[in-house]
Coordinates of C-alpha atoms in Angstrom, one line a residue:
X1439 CA 141.0 152.8 -0.2
X1440 CA 140.6 153.8 3.4
X1441 CA 140.6 151.1 6.2
X1442 CA 136.9 151.6 7.0
X1443 CA 135.8 151.1 3.5
X1444 CA 138.1 148.1 3.1
X1445 CA 136.7 146.4 6.2
X1446 CA 133.1 147.3 5.2
X1447 CA 133.7 145.7 1.8
X1448 CA 135.3 142.6 3.4
X1449 CA 132.3 142.2 5.8
X1450 CA 129.9 142.5 2.9
X1451 CA 131.8 139.8 0.9
X1452 CA 131.8 137.5 3.9
X1453 CA 128.0 138.0 4.4
X1454 CA 127.4 137.3 0.8
X1455 CA 129.5 134.2 0.7
X1456 CA 128.4 132.7 4.0
X1457 CA 125.3 131.0 2.4
X1458 CA 127.6 129.4 -0.1
X1459 CA 129.8 128.0 2.7
X1460 CA 126.7 126.6 4.3
X1461 CA 125.4 125.1 1.1
X1462 CA 124.3 121.4 1.1
X1463 CA 126.7 118.7 -0.2
X1464 CA 123.7 117.2 -2.0
X1465 CA 120.0 116.8 -2.3
X1466 CA 117.7 114.2 -0.9
X1467 CA 114.5 113.6 -2.9
X1468 CA 111.6 112.2 -0.8
X1469 CA 107.9 111.7 -0.5
X1470 CA 106.6 114.6 1.6
X1471 CA 105.0 112.2 4.1
X1472 CA 108.0 110.0 4.9
X1473 CA 109.6 110.3 8.3
X1474 CA 112.5 107.9 8.0
X1475 CA 113.9 110.0 5.2
X1476 CA 114.3 112.9 7.6
X1477 CA 116.0 110.5 10.1
X1478 CA 118.4 109.3 7.3
X1479 CA 119.2 113.0 6.5
X1480 CA 119.9 113.6 10.2
X1481 CA 122.3 110.6 10.2
X1482 CA 124.1 112.1 7.2
X1483 CA 124.3 115.5 8.8
X1484 CA 125.8 114.0 12.0
X1485 CA 128.4 112.4 9.8
X1486 CA 129.4 115.6 8.0
X1487 CA 127.2 115.3 4.9
X1488 CA 124.6 118.1 4.6
X1489 CA 121.6 117.5 2.4
X1490 CA 118.9 119.8 1.0
X1491 CA 115.6 118.0 1.3
X1492 CA 113.3 118.2 -1.7
X1493 CA 109.7 116.8 -1.7
X1494 CA 108.8 115.1 -5.0
X1495 CA 105.4 114.3 -6.4
X1496 CA 106.7 111.5 -8.7
X1497 CA 109.5 109.6 -7.1
X1498 CA 109.2 106.7 -9.7
X1499 CA 110.0 109.1 -12.6
X1500 CA 112.9 110.6 -10.6
X1501 CA 114.4 107.2 -9.9
X1502 CA 114.0 106.2 -13.5
X1503 CA 115.8 109.4 -14.6
X1504 CA 118.6 108.7 -12.2
X1505 CA 118.9 105.1 -13.4
X1506 CA 118.0 103.4 -10.1
X1507 CA 117.0 99.8 -11.0
X1508 CA 113.4 99.1 -10.1
X1509 CA 114.3 96.2 -7.7
X1510 CA 116.8 98.3 -5.8
X1511 CA 114.4 101.2 -5.0
X1512 CA 113.6 102.4 -1.5
X1513 CA 111.8 105.4 -0.1
X1514 CA 114.3 108.3 -0.8
X1515 CA 117.0 109.0 -3.3
X1516 CA 120.0 111.3 -2.8
X1517 CA 122.3 112.9 -5.3
X1518 CA 125.7 113.7 -3.8
X1519 CA 128.9 114.4 -5.6
X1520 CA 127.7 113.0 -9.0
X1521 CA 126.5 109.8 -7.4
X1522 CA 123.1 108.4 -6.5
X1523 CA 122.4 107.0 -3.1
X1524 CA 119.1 105.0 -2.9
X1525 CA 117.6 104.3 0.5
X1526 CA 119.3 103.9 3.9
X1527 CA 122.9 103.9 2.8
X1528 CA 125.3 104.4 5.8
X1529 CA 127.2 107.7 5.8
X1530 CA 130.6 106.0 5.9
X1531 CA 129.9 104.2 2.6
X1532 CA 128.7 107.5 1.0
X1533 CA 132.0 109.1 2.1
X1534 CA 134.0 106.1 0.8
X1535 CA 132.3 106.4 -2.7
X1536 CA 132.9 110.1 -2.8
X1537 CA 136.6 109.6 -1.8
X1538 CA 137.3 106.5 -4.1
X1539 CA 135.2 107.7 -7.1
X1540 CA 134.4 104.2 -8.4
X1541 CA 132.8 103.9 -11.9
X1542 CA 129.3 103.3 -10.7
X1543 CA 126.0 105.2 -10.7
X1544 CA 125.6 104.7 -7.0
X1545 CA 124.8 102.6 -4.0
X1546 CA 121.4 101.3 -2.9
X1547 CA 119.9 99.7 0.2
X1548 CA 116.7 98.1 -1.2
X1549 CA 113.6 98.3 1.0
X1550 CA 113.8 99.7 4.5
X1551 CA 115.8 97.2 6.7
X1552 CA 115.5 97.7 10.4
X1553 CA 118.7 98.9 12.0
X1554 CA 119.9 100.7 8.9
X1555 CA 120.5 104.5 9.3
X1556 CA 117.2 106.2 9.7
X1557 CA 115.4 102.9 10.5
X1558 CA 116.9 102.4 14.0
X1559 CA 114.7 100.5 16.4
X1560 CA 114.6 97.7 18.9
X1561 CA 115.9 95.1 16.4
X1562 CA 118.5 95.0 13.6
X1563 CA 118.4 92.9 10.5
X1564 CA 121.4 92.2 8.4
X1565 CA 121.3 93.9 5.0
X1566 CA 123.4 94.5 1.9
X1567 CA 124.5 97.7 0.3
X1568 CA 124.6 97.2 -3.5
X1569 CA 126.5 99.2 -6.1
X1570 CA 124.9 99.6 -9.5
X1571 CA 126.2 101.0 -12.8
X1572 CA 124.9 102.5 -16.1
X1573 CA 124.1 99.0 -17.5
X1574 CA 122.1 98.0 -14.4
X1575 CA 124.8 95.6 -13.2
X1576 CA 125.1 95.4 -9.5
X1577 CA 127.4 93.9 -6.9
X1578 CA 127.6 93.7 -3.1
X1579 CA 129.5 96.8 -1.9
X1580 CA 129.1 96.0 1.8
X1581 CA 127.2 93.9 4.2
X1582 CA 125.9 95.3 7.5

């Protein structure tokens, strides 16, 4: 193979693979009218976790399918690395779960606490990040 053909083939391979390199780490399911969800996705992006955003017509059905307990639900749900992240979970805790690989379904920040990622504002309220498993058991994973 001559050098020009080799380099042309290499350039073609790189151009075809570059969308894969830029692929999202996960997907965030959200209501199409929610603004804080976008702010949370930006928080994740700034911390090295890229998310594809997907508008959903029936978030309740999606959360039920992903085994998010009803009392832990928030405005958006992300699927990253085989785990579920419900609501405004801080990026450092998402990364910790992905690194440690605990035997849980995921983490949740119930409601929309002020001061959590994506809900920044003039005040900050303390909140808990809860882990939950297949049986619906939960425990406090972190307090912020």
